[in-house]
PDB file of C-alpha atoms and ligand atoms in Angstrom:
ATOM      1  CA  UNK Q   1      27.458 -56.781 -25.709  1.00 48.00           C
ATOM      2  CA  UNK Q   2      31.292 -56.654 -26.129  1.00 51.00           C
ATOM      3  CA  UNK Q   3      30.574 -55.001 -29.920  1.00 57.00           C
ATOM      4  CA  UNK Q   4      27.909 -52.872 -28.636  1.00 63.00           C
ATOM      5  CA  UNK Q   5      30.692 -51.697 -25.936  1.00 63.00           C
ATOM      6  CA  UNK Q   6      33.788 -51.616 -28.641  1.00 71.00           C
ATOM      7  CA  UNK Q   7      31.406 -49.495 -31.197  1.00 88.00           C
ATOM      8  CA  UNK Q   8      30.510 -46.658 -28.750  1.00 92.00           C
ATOM      9  CA  UNK Q   9      33.570 -46.338 -27.250  1.00 93.00           C
ATOM     10  CA  UNK Q  10      34.782 -46.276 -31.206  1.00 94.00           C
ATOM     11  CA  UNK Q  11      31.768 -43.641 -32.150  1.00 97.00           C
ATOM     12  CA  UNK Q  12      33.015 -41.258 -29.147  1.00 97.00           C
ATOM     13  CA  UNK Q  13      36.503 -41.463 -30.103  1.00 97.00           C
ATOM     14  CA  UNK Q  14      35.460 -40.916 -33.535  1.00 97.00           C
ATOM     15  CA  UNK Q  15      32.998 -37.528 -32.617  1.00 98.00           C
ATOM     16  CA  UNK Q  16      35.942 -36.144 -30.126  1.00 98.00           C
ATOM     17  CA  UNK Q  17      39.043 -37.050 -33.351  1.00 98.00           C
ATOM     18  CA  UNK Q  18      36.578 -34.960 -35.146  1.00 98.00           C
ATOM     19  CA  UNK Q  19      35.938 -32.261 -32.713  1.00 98.00           C
ATOM     20  CA  UNK Q  20      40.131 -32.152 -33.056  1.00 98.00           C
ATOM     21  CA  UNK Q  21      40.208 -31.564 -36.273  1.00 98.00           C
ATOM     22  CA  UNK Q  22      37.361 -28.802 -36.599  1.00 98.00           C
ATOM     23  CA  UNK Q  23      39.138 -27.136 -33.700  1.00 98.00           C
ATOM     24  CA  UNK Q  24      42.309 -27.129 -35.693  1.00 98.00           C
ATOM     25  CA  UNK Q  25      40.695 -26.356 -38.828  1.00 98.00           C
ATOM     26  CA  UNK Q  26      39.536 -23.210 -37.322  1.00 98.00           C
ATOM     27  CA  UNK Q  27      42.581 -21.866 -36.224  1.00 98.00           C
ATOM     28  CA  UNK Q  28      44.475 -22.741 -39.392  1.00 98.00           C
ATOM     29  CA  UNK Q  29      41.934 -21.637 -41.763  1.00 98.00           C
ATOM     30  CA  UNK Q  30      41.594 -17.888 -39.048  1.00 98.00           C
ATOM     31  CA  UNK Q  31      46.098 -18.087 -40.096  1.00 98.00           C
ATOM     32  CA  UNK Q  32      45.440 -18.379 -44.014  1.00 98.00           C
ATOM     33  CA  UNK Q  33      42.272 -15.764 -43.640  1.00 98.00           C
ATOM     34  CA  UNK Q  34      44.901 -12.813 -41.887  1.00 98.00           C
ATOM     35  CA  UNK Q  35      47.741 -14.199 -43.992  1.00 98.00           C
ATOM     36  CA  UNK Q  36      46.891 -15.100 -47.736  1.00 98.00           C
ATOM     37  CA  UNK Q  37      48.504 -12.409 -49.866  1.00 98.00           C
ATOM     38  CA  UNK Q  38      48.219 -11.139 -53.673  1.00 97.00           C
ATOM     39  CA  UNK Q  39      46.064 -10.973 -56.573  1.00 96.00           C
ATOM     40  CA  UNK Q  40      43.468 -13.505 -55.126  1.00 96.00           C
ATOM     41  CA  UNK Q  41      43.532 -11.668 -51.729  1.00 98.00           C
ATOM     42  CA  UNK Q  42      39.756 -11.237 -51.418  1.00 98.00           C
ATOM     43  CA  UNK Q  43      38.359 -14.397 -52.728  1.00 97.00           C
ATOM     44  CA  UNK Q  44      40.581 -16.816 -50.675  1.00 98.00           C
ATOM     45  CA  UNK Q  45      40.330 -14.347 -47.719  1.00 98.00           C
ATOM     46  CA  UNK Q  46      36.642 -14.163 -47.653  1.00 98.00           C
ATOM     47  CA  UNK Q  47      36.460 -17.926 -48.275  1.00 98.00           C
ATOM     48  CA  UNK Q  48      38.331 -19.125 -45.673  1.00 98.00           C
ATOM     49  CA  UNK Q  49      36.644 -17.054 -43.483  1.00 98.00           C
ATOM     50  CA  UNK Q  50      33.258 -19.130 -44.994  1.00 98.00           C
ATOM     51  CA  UNK Q  51      35.467 -22.170 -43.879  1.00 98.00           C
ATOM     52  CA  UNK Q  52      36.003 -20.764 -40.370  1.00 98.00           C
ATOM     53  CA  UNK Q  53      32.943 -19.766 -39.653  1.00 98.00           C
ATOM     54  CA  UNK Q  54      31.348 -23.685 -40.696  1.00 98.00           C
ATOM     55  CA  UNK Q  55      33.995 -25.200 -38.748  1.00 98.00           C
ATOM     56  CA  UNK Q  56      33.260 -23.676 -35.357  1.00 98.00           C
ATOM     57  CA  UNK Q  57      29.825 -24.365 -36.006  1.00 98.00           C
ATOM     58  CA  UNK Q  58      30.730 -28.070 -36.292  1.00 98.00           C
ATOM     59  CA  UNK Q  59      32.816 -28.002 -33.655  1.00 98.00           C
ATOM     60  CA  UNK Q  60      29.673 -27.248 -31.104  1.00 98.00           C
ATOM     61  CA  UNK Q  61      27.614 -29.468 -33.089  1.00 98.00           C
ATOM     62  CA  UNK Q  62      30.190 -32.467 -32.549  1.00 98.00           C
ATOM     63  CA  UNK Q  63      30.910 -31.768 -29.282  1.00 98.00           C
ATOM     64  CA  UNK Q  64      27.136 -31.669 -27.843  1.00 98.00           C
ATOM     65  CA  UNK Q  65      25.905 -34.170 -30.145  1.00 98.00           C
ATOM     66  CA  UNK Q  66      28.875 -36.426 -28.165  1.00 98.00           C
ATOM     67  CA  UNK Q  67      27.245 -34.957 -24.753  1.00 98.00           C
ATOM     68  CA  UNK Q  68      24.043 -35.930 -25.349  1.00 98.00           C
ATOM     69  CA  UNK Q  69      25.427 -39.693 -26.304  1.00 97.00           C
ATOM     70  CA  UNK Q  70      27.031 -39.977 -23.208  1.00 96.00           C
ATOM     71  CA  UNK Q  71      30.510 -38.682 -23.987  1.00 97.00           C
ATOM     72  CA  UNK Q  72      33.559 -36.456 -23.198  1.00 97.00           C
ATOM     73  CA  UNK Q  73      34.534 -33.572 -25.748  1.00 98.00           C
ATOM     74  CA  UNK Q  74      38.069 -33.186 -25.711  1.00 97.00           C
ATOM     75  CA  UNK Q  75      38.154 -29.085 -24.957  1.00 98.00           C
ATOM     76  CA  UNK Q  76      41.858 -28.433 -24.469  1.00 98.00           C
ATOM     77  CA  UNK Q  77      44.403 -27.446 -27.497  1.00 97.00           C
ATOM     78  CA  UNK Q  78      46.482 -30.292 -25.700  1.00 98.00           C
ATOM     79  CA  UNK Q  79      43.995 -32.349 -26.834  1.00 98.00           C
ATOM     80  CA  UNK Q  80      42.688 -31.236 -30.009  1.00 98.00           C
ATOM     81  CA  UNK Q  81      46.727 -31.393 -31.320  1.00 98.00           C
ATOM     82  CA  UNK Q  82      47.341 -34.864 -29.795  1.00 98.00           C
ATOM     83  CA  UNK Q  83      43.805 -36.226 -31.146  1.00 98.00           C
ATOM     84  CA  UNK Q  84      44.343 -34.885 -35.072  1.00 98.00           C
ATOM     85  CA  UNK Q  85      46.042 -36.267 -37.612  1.00 98.00           C
ATOM     86  CA  UNK Q  86      46.300 -32.900 -39.077  1.00 98.00           C
ATOM     87  CA  UNK Q  87      48.905 -30.289 -38.411  1.00 98.00           C
ATOM     88  CA  UNK Q  88      48.885 -26.829 -38.257  1.00 98.00           C
ATOM     89  CA  UNK Q  89      49.591 -24.192 -40.738  1.00 98.00           C
ATOM     90  CA  UNK Q  90      53.433 -24.004 -41.233  1.00 96.00           C
ATOM     91  CA  UNK Q  91      53.429 -20.187 -41.843  1.00 97.00           C
ATOM     92  CA  UNK Q  92      54.851 -18.533 -45.475  1.00 96.00           C
ATOM     93  CA  UNK Q  93      52.236 -20.741 -47.318  1.00 97.00           C
ATOM     94  CA  UNK Q  94      51.615 -19.213 -50.268  1.00 98.00           C
ATOM     95  CA  UNK Q  95      47.622 -19.120 -51.664  1.00 98.00           C
ATOM     96  CA  UNK Q  96      48.450 -22.169 -53.873  1.00 98.00           C
ATOM     97  CA  UNK Q  97      49.858 -24.310 -51.183  1.00 98.00           C
ATOM     98  CA  UNK Q  98      47.379 -22.828 -48.327  1.00 98.00           C
ATOM     99  CA  UNK Q  99      44.414 -24.533 -51.452  1.00 98.00           C
ATOM    100  CA  UNK Q 100      46.059 -27.485 -51.921  1.00 98.00           C
ATOM    101  CA  UNK Q 101      46.250 -27.834 -48.149  1.00 98.00           C
ATOM    102  CA  UNK Q 102      43.151 -28.100 -47.614  1.00 98.00           C
ATOM    103  CA  UNK Q 103      42.368 -30.358 -49.892  1.00 98.00           C
ATOM    104  CA  UNK Q 104      44.571 -32.971 -48.240  1.00 98.00           C
ATOM    105  CA  UNK Q 105      43.041 -31.863 -45.024  1.00 98.00           C
ATOM    106  CA  UNK Q 106      39.281 -32.424 -46.320  1.00 98.00           C
ATOM    107  CA  UNK Q 107      40.251 -35.802 -47.361  1.00 98.00           C
ATOM    108  CA  UNK Q 108      41.394 -37.028 -44.177  1.00 98.00           C
ATOM    109  CA  UNK Q 109      38.668 -35.464 -42.761  1.00 98.00           C
ATOM    110  CA  UNK Q 110      36.380 -37.245 -45.041  1.00 98.00           C
ATOM    111  CA  UNK Q 111      37.807 -40.581 -44.925  1.00 98.00           C
ATOM    112  CA  UNK Q 112      37.732 -40.308 -40.617  1.00 98.00           C
ATOM    113  CA  UNK Q 113      34.209 -39.153 -41.503  1.00 98.00           C
ATOM    114  CA  UNK Q 114      33.541 -42.417 -43.568  1.00 97.00           C
ATOM    115  CA  UNK Q 115      34.134 -44.463 -40.825  1.00 95.00           C
ATOM    116  CA  UNK Q 116      32.488 -42.893 -38.306  1.00 96.00           C
ATOM    117  CA  UNK Q 117      29.106 -42.834 -40.081  1.00 97.00           C
ATOM    118  CA  UNK Q 118      29.715 -46.416 -40.318  1.00 95.00           C
ATOM    119  CA  UNK Q 119      29.997 -47.068 -36.405  1.00 95.00           C
ATOM    120  CA  UNK Q 120      27.201 -44.796 -35.889  1.00 96.00           C
ATOM    121  CA  UNK Q 121      25.136 -46.881 -38.371  1.00 96.00           C
ATOM    122  CA  UNK Q 122      26.426 -49.898 -36.923  1.00 94.00           C
ATOM    123  CA  UNK Q 123      25.164 -48.528 -33.143  1.00 95.00           C
ATOM    124  CA  UNK Q 124      21.711 -47.503 -35.330  1.00 96.00           C
ATOM    125  CA  UNK Q 125      22.612 -43.758 -33.935  1.00 96.00           C
ATOM    126  CA  UNK Q 126      20.908 -41.908 -36.451  1.00 97.00           C
ATOM    127  CA  UNK Q 127      21.001 -38.585 -35.510  1.00 98.00           C
ATOM    128  CA  UNK Q 128      24.665 -38.620 -35.044  1.00 98.00           C
ATOM    129  CA  UNK Q 129      25.337 -40.263 -38.907  1.00 98.00           C
ATOM    130  CA  UNK Q 130      22.723 -37.647 -39.533  1.00 98.00           C
ATOM    131  CA  UNK Q 131      25.114 -35.094 -38.392  1.00 98.00           C
ATOM    132  CA  UNK Q 132      28.229 -36.479 -39.440  1.00 98.00           C
ATOM    133  CA  UNK Q 133      26.741 -37.387 -43.260  1.00 98.00           C
ATOM    134  CA  UNK Q 134      25.821 -33.483 -43.429  1.00 98.00           C
ATOM    135  CA  UNK Q 135      29.437 -32.680 -42.683  1.00 98.00           C
ATOM    136  CA  UNK Q 136      30.796 -35.121 -45.093  1.00 98.00           C
ATOM    137  CA  UNK Q 137      28.563 -34.172 -47.896  1.00 98.00           C
ATOM    138  CA  UNK Q 138      29.948 -30.303 -47.080  1.00 98.00           C
ATOM    139  CA  UNK Q 139      33.541 -31.100 -46.955  1.00 98.00           C
ATOM    140  CA  UNK Q 140      33.189 -33.312 -50.150  1.00 98.00           C
ATOM    141  CA  UNK Q 141      31.773 -30.455 -51.814  1.00 98.00           C
ATOM    142  CA  UNK Q 142      34.583 -27.501 -50.583  1.00 98.00           C
ATOM    143  CA  UNK Q 143      36.890 -29.662 -51.836  1.00 98.00           C
ATOM    144  CA  UNK Q 144      35.830 -29.802 -54.945  1.00 98.00           C
ATOM    145  CA  UNK Q 145      35.137 -25.913 -55.198  1.00 98.00           C
ATOM    146  CA  UNK Q 146      39.159 -26.446 -53.802  1.00 98.00           C
ATOM    147  CA  UNK Q 147      40.356 -28.304 -56.532  1.00 97.00           C
ATOM    148  CA  UNK Q 148      38.473 -26.107 -59.403  1.00 97.00           C
ATOM    149  CA  UNK Q 149      40.679 -23.494 -58.021  1.00 97.00           C
ATOM    150  CA  UNK Q 150      43.995 -25.356 -58.271  1.00 97.00           C
ATOM    151  CA  UNK Q 151      43.144 -26.215 -62.283  1.00 95.00           C
TER     152      UNK Q 151
HETATM  153 FE1  LIG N 201      38.122 -11.741 -40.653  1.00 63.66          FE
END
């Protein structure tokens, strides 16, 4: 019983951390989208838009899943900054630094998703696991592509 409560609490916290991660990444990706410049402008400007559009979908999906399983999604910038381990854009990054930072951010998000998936599976919460697995699969694909860009 206590294990169940602990896992449910852990899962709610993990979903909230993901809500915070994707909210922060949405803002960060807009920053990159607006401030990227140079020869790769058109490529990266479009890629960052694709990624912030995806981020917005995840925020809503994660928050609504959290509500569906009795949680309370974080919903303020203050909460997002407190909950996420990620850092906002520093400003002045070169295009390569933007992409390299996203590779690092996606690696952290993927690791956090891995634990969240385990927590969901331990609770036999397949719909939450499915949502998280879908996000992780996409994050890893983006990480591969961003790494290929940097190579
Ligand atoms: Fe735009």
